[in-house]
PDB file of C-alpha atoms in Angstrom:
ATOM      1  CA  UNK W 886      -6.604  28.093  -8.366  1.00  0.00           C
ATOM      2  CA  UNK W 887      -4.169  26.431  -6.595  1.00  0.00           C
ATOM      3  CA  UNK W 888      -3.053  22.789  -7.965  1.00  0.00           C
ATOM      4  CA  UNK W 889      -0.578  21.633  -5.937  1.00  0.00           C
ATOM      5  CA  UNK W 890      -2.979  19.627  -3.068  1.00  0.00           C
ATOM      6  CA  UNK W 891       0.405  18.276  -0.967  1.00  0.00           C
ATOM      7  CA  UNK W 892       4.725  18.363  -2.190  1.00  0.00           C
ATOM      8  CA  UNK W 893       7.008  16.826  -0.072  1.00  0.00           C
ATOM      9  CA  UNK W 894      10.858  17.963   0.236  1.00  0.00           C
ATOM     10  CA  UNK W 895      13.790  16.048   0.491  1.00  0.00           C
ATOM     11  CA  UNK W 896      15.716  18.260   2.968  1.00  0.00           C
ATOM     12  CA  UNK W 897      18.633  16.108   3.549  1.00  0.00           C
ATOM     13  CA  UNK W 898      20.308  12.358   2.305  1.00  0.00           C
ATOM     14  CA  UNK W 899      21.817  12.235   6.181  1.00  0.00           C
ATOM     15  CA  UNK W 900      20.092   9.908   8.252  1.00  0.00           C
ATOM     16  CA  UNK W 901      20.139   8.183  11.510  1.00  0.00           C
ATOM     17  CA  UNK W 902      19.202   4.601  10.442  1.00  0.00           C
ATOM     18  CA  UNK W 903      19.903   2.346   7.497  1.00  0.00           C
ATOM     19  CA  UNK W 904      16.829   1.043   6.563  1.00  0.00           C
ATOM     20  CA  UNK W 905      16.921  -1.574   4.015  1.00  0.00           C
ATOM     21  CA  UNK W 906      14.471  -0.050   1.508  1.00  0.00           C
ATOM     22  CA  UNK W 907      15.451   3.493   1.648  1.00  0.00           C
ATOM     23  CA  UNK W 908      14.683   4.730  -1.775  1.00  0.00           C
ATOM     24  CA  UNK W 909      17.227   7.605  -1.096  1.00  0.00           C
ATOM     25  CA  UNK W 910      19.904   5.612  -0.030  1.00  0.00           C
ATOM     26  CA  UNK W 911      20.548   7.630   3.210  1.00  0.00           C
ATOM     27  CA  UNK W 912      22.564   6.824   5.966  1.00  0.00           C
ATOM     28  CA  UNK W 913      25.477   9.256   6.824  1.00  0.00           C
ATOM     29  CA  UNK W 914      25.244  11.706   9.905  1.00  0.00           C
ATOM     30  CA  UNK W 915      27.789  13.741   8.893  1.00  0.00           C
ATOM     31  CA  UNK W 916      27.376  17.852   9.209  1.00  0.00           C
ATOM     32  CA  UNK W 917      25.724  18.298   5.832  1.00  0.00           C
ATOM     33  CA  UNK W 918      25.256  16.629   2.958  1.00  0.00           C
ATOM     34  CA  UNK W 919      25.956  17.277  -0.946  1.00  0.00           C
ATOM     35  CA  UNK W 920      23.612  19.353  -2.518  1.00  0.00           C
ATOM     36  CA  UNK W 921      21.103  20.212   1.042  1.00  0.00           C
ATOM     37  CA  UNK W 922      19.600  23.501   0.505  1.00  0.00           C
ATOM     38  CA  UNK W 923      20.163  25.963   3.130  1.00  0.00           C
ATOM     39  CA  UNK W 924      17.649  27.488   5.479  1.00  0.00           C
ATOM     40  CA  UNK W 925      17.427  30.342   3.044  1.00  0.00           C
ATOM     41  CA  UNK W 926      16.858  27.966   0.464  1.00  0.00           C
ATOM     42  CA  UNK W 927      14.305  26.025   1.735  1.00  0.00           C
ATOM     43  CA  UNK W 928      12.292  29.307   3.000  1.00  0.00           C
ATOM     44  CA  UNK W 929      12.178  30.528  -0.743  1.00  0.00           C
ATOM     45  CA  UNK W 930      11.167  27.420  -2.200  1.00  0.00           C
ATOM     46  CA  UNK W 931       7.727  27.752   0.526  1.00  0.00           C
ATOM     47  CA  UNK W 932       7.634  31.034  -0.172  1.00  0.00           C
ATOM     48  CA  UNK W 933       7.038  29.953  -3.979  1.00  0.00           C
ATOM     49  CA  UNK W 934       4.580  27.400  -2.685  1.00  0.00           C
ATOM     50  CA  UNK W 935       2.785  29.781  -1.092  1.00  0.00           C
ATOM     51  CA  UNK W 936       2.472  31.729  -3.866  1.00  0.00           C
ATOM     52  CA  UNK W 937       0.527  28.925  -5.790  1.00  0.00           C
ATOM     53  CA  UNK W 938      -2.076  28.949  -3.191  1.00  0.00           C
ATOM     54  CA  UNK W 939      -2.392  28.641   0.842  1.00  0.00           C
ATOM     55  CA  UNK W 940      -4.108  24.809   1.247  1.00  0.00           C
ATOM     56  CA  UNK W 941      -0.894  23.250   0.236  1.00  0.00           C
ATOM     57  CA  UNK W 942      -0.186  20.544   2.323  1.00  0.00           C
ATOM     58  CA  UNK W 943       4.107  20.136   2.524  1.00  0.00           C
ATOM     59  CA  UNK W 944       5.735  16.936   4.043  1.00  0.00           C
ATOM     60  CA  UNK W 945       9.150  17.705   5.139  1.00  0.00           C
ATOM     61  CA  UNK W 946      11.076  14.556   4.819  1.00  0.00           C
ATOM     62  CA  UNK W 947      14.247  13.106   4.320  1.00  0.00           C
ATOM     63  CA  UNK W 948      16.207  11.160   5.114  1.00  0.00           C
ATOM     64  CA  UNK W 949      15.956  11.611   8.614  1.00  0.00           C
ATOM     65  CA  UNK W 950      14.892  15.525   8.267  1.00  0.00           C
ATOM     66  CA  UNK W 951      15.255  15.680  12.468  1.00  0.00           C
ATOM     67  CA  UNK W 952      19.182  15.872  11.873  1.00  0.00           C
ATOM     68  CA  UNK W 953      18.604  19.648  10.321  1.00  0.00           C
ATOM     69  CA  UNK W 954      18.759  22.500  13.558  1.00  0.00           C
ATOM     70  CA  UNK W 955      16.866  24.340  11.430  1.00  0.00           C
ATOM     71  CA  UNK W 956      13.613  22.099  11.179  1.00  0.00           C
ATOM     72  CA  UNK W 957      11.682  23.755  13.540  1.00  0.00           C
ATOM     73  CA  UNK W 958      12.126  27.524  12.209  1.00  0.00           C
ATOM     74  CA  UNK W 959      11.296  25.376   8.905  1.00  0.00           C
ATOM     75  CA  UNK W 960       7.778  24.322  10.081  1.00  0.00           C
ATOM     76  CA  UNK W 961       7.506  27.818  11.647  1.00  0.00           C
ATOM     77  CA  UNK W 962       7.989  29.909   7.967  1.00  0.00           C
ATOM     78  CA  UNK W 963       5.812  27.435   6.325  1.00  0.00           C
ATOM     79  CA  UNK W 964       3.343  27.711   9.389  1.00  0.00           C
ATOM     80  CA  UNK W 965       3.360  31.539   8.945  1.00  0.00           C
ATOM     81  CA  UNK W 966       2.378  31.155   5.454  1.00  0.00           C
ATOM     82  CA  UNK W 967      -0.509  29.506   5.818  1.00  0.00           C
ATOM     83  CA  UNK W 968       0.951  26.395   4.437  1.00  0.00           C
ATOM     84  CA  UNK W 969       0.160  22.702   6.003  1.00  0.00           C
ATOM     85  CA  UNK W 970       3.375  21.577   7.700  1.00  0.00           C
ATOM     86  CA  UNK W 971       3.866  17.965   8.856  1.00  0.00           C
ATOM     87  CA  UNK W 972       7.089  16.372   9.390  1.00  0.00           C
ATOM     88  CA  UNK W 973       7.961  12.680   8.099  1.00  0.00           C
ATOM     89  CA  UNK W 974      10.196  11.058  10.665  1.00  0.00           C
ATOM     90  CA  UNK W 975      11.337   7.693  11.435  1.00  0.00           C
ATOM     91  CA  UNK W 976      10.467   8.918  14.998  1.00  0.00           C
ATOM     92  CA  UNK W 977      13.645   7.531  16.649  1.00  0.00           C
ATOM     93  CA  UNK W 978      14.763  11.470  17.663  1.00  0.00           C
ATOM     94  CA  UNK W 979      11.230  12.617  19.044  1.00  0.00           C
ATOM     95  CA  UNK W 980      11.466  13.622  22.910  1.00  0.00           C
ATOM     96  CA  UNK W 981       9.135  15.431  24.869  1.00  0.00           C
ATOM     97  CA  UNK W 982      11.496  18.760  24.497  1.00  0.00           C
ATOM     98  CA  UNK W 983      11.615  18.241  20.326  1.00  0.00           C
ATOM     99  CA  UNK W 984       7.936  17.708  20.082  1.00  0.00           C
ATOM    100  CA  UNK W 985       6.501  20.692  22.079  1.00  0.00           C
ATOM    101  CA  UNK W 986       8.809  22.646  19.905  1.00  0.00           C
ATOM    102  CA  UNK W 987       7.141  21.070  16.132  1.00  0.00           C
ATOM    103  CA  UNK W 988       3.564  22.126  18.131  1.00  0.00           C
ATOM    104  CA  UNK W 989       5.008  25.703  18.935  1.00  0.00           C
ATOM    105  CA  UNK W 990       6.462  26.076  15.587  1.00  0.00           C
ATOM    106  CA  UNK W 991       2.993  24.988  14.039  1.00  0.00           C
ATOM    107  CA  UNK W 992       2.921  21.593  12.748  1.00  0.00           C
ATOM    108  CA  UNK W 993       0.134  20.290  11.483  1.00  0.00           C
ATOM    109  CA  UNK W 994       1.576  17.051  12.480  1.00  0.00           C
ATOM    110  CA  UNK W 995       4.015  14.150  12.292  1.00  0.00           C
ATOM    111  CA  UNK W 996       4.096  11.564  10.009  1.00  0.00           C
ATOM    112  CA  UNK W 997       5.961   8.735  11.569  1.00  0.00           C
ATOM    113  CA  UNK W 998       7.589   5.247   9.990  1.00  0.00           C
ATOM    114  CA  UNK W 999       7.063   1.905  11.290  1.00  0.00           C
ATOM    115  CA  UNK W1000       7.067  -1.219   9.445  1.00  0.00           C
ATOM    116  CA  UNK W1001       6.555  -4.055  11.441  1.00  0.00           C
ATOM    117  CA  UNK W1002       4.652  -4.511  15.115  1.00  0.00           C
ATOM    118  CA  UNK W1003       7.347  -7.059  15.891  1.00  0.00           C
ATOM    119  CA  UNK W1004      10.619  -5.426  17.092  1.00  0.00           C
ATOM    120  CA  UNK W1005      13.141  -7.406  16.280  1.00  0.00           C
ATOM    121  CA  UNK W1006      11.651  -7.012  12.165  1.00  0.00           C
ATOM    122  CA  UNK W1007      11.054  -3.324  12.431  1.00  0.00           C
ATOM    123  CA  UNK W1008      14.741  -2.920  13.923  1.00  0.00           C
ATOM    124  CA  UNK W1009      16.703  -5.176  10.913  1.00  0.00           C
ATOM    125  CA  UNK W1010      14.716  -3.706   8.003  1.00  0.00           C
ATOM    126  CA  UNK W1011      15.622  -0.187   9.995  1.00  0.00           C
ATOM    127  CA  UNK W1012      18.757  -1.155  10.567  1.00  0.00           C
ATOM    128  CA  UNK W1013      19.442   0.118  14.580  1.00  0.00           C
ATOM    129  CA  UNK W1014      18.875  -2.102  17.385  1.00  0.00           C
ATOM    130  CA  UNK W1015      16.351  -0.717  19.626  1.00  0.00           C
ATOM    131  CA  UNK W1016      14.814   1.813  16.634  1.00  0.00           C
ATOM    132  CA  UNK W1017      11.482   0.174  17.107  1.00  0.00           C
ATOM    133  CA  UNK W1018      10.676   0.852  21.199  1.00  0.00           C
ATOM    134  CA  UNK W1019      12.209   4.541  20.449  1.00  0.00           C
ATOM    135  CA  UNK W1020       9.636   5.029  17.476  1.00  0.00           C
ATOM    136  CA  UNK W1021       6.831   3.742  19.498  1.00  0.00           C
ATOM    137  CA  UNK W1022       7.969   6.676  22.061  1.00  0.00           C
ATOM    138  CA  UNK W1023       8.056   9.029  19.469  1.00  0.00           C
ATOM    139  CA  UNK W1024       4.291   8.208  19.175  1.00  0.00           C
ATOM    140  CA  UNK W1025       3.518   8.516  22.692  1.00  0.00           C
ATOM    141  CA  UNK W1026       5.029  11.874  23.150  1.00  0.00           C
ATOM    142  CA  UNK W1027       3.072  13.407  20.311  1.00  0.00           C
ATOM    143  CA  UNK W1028       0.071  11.724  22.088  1.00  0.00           C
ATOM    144  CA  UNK W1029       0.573  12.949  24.924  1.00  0.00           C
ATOM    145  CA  UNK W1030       1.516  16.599  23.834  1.00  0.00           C
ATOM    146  CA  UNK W1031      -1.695  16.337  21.417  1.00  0.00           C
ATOM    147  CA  UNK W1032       0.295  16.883  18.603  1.00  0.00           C
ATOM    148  CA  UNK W1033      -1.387  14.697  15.881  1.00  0.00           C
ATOM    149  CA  UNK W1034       0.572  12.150  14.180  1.00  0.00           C
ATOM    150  CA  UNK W1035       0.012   9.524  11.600  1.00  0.00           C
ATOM    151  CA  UNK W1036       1.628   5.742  10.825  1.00  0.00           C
ATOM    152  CA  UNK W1037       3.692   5.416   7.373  1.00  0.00           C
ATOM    153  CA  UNK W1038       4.104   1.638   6.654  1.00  0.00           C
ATOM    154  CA  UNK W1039       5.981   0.254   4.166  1.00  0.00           C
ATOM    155  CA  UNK W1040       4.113  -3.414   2.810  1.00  0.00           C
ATOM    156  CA  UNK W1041       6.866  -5.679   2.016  1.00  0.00           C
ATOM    157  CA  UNK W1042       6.644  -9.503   1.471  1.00  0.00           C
ATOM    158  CA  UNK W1043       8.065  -9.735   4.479  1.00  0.00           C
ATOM    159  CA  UNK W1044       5.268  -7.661   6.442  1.00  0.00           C
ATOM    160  CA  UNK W1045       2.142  -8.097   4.296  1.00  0.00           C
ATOM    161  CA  UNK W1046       0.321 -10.090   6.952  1.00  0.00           C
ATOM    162  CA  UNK W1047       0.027  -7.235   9.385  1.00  0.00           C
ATOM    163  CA  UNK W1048      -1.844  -5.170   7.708  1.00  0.00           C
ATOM    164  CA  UNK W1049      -4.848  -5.613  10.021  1.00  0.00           C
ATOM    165  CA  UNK W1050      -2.758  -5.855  12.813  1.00  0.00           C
ATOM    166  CA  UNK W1051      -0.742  -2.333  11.800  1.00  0.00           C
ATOM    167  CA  UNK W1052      -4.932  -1.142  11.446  1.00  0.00           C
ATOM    168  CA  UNK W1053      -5.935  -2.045  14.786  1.00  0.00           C
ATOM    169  CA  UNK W1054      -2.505  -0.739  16.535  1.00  0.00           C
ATOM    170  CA  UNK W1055      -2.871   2.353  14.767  1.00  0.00           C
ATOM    171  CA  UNK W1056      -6.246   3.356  15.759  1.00  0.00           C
ATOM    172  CA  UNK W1057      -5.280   1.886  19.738  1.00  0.00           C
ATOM    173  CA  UNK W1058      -1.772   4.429  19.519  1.00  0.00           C
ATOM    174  CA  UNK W1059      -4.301   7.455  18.946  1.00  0.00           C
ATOM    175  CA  UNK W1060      -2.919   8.273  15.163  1.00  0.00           C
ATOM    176  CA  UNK W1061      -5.379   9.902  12.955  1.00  0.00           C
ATOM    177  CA  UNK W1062      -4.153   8.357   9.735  1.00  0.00           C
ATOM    178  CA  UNK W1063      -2.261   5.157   8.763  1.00  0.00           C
ATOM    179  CA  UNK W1064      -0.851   5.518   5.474  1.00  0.00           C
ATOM    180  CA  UNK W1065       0.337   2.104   3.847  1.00  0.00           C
ATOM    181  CA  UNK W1066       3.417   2.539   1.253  1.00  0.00           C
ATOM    182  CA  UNK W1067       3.853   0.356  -1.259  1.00  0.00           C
ATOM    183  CA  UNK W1068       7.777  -0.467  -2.280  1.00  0.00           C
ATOM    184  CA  UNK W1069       9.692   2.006  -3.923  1.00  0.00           C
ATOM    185  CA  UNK W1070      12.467   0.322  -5.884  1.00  0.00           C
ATOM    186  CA  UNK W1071      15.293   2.751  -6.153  1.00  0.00           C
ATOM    187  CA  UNK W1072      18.308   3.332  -3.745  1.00  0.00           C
ATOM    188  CA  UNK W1073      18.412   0.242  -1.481  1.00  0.00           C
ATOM    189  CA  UNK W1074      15.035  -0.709  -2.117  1.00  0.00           C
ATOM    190  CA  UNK W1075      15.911  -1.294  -5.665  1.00  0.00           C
ATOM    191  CA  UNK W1076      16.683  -4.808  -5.553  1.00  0.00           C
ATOM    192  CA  UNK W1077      13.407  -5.736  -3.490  1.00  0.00           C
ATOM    193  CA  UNK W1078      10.720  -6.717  -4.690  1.00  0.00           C
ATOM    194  CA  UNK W1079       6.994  -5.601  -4.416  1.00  0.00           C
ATOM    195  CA  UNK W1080       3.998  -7.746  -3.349  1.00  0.00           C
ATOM    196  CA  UNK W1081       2.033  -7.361  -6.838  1.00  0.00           C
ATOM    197  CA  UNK W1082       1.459 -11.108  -7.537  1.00  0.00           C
TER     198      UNK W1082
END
């Protein structure tokens, strides 16, 4: 019996933004970072998965897990395994090229970060200017390539009020799931605070 229902992996600390709650505290683009399993790596580690059972869902995350080259042949090992692959992005890289290559490699899908429906919030708790209409793109090209993708949002003080609005957005973008976070307080996000009353 297999007992491990979904894992997800940490393949890298780099990232592309600075977001303000990042419980990994990523931000560097730099080559590689300290400690990243290699592609090797990585492959054995699903290949152990696998051998647990084949209706293991596995979340490759980060970080900003679009700044590994290797991703897609990623998806495509853990795709060839039987294993559910689906990618957790902060969306900002997806193009039209880089997401008809997650559907050729097999992804199940993309799970994709936003955290506010007003720009100019979304972009200073991301920390990038402009992050916000390039995640929104990021949607629309998995849309439009019918590569499912669901809505990660992060509930903040700060955000709590659009919770209906991030529910009636989500279902109008064409994602099949919206999964709301709740505040994890390590890394950057350690010195936030949650919205338990």
């Amino acid at each position: 019996m297999n007992d491990l229902f979904l894992i997800a992996i940490n393949l890298t600390r780099r990232c592309n933004l600075a977001c303000a709650h990042c419980y990994m505290d990523a931000a560097t683009r730099e080559a590689g970072s300290e400690g990243e399993l290699t592609t090797d790596e990585v492959k054995a580690l699903l290949d152990q998965i696998r051998e647990r059972g084949d209706d293991t869902m596995v979340v490759l995350t980060g970080g900003e897990p679009l700044l590994r080259r290797d991703l897609e042949a990623l998806v495509a090992h853990g795709n060839g395994l039987g294993l559910a692959m689906v990618v957790g992005t902060n969306g900002v890289l997806l193009n039209e090229k880089r997401v008809a290559s997650f559907k050729a490699a097999g992804a199940m899908g993309m799970g994709i970060s936003l955290d506010s429906l007003d720009p100019n919030h979304h972009d200073s708790f991301r920390g990038c200017p402009g992050s916000w209409e390039k995640t929104l793109a990021g949607m629309e090209f998995c849309r439009q390539a019918d590569l499912p993708f669901q809505v990660h949002f992060s509930v903040t003080e700060q955000n709590a009020d659009e919770v209906q609005s991030m529910i009636d957005f989500t279902k109008a973008a064409g994602a099949h799931v919206l999964n709301i976070f709740f505040l994890v307080c390590t890394g950057r996000g350690e010195s936030m605070s949650d919205i338990t009353p």
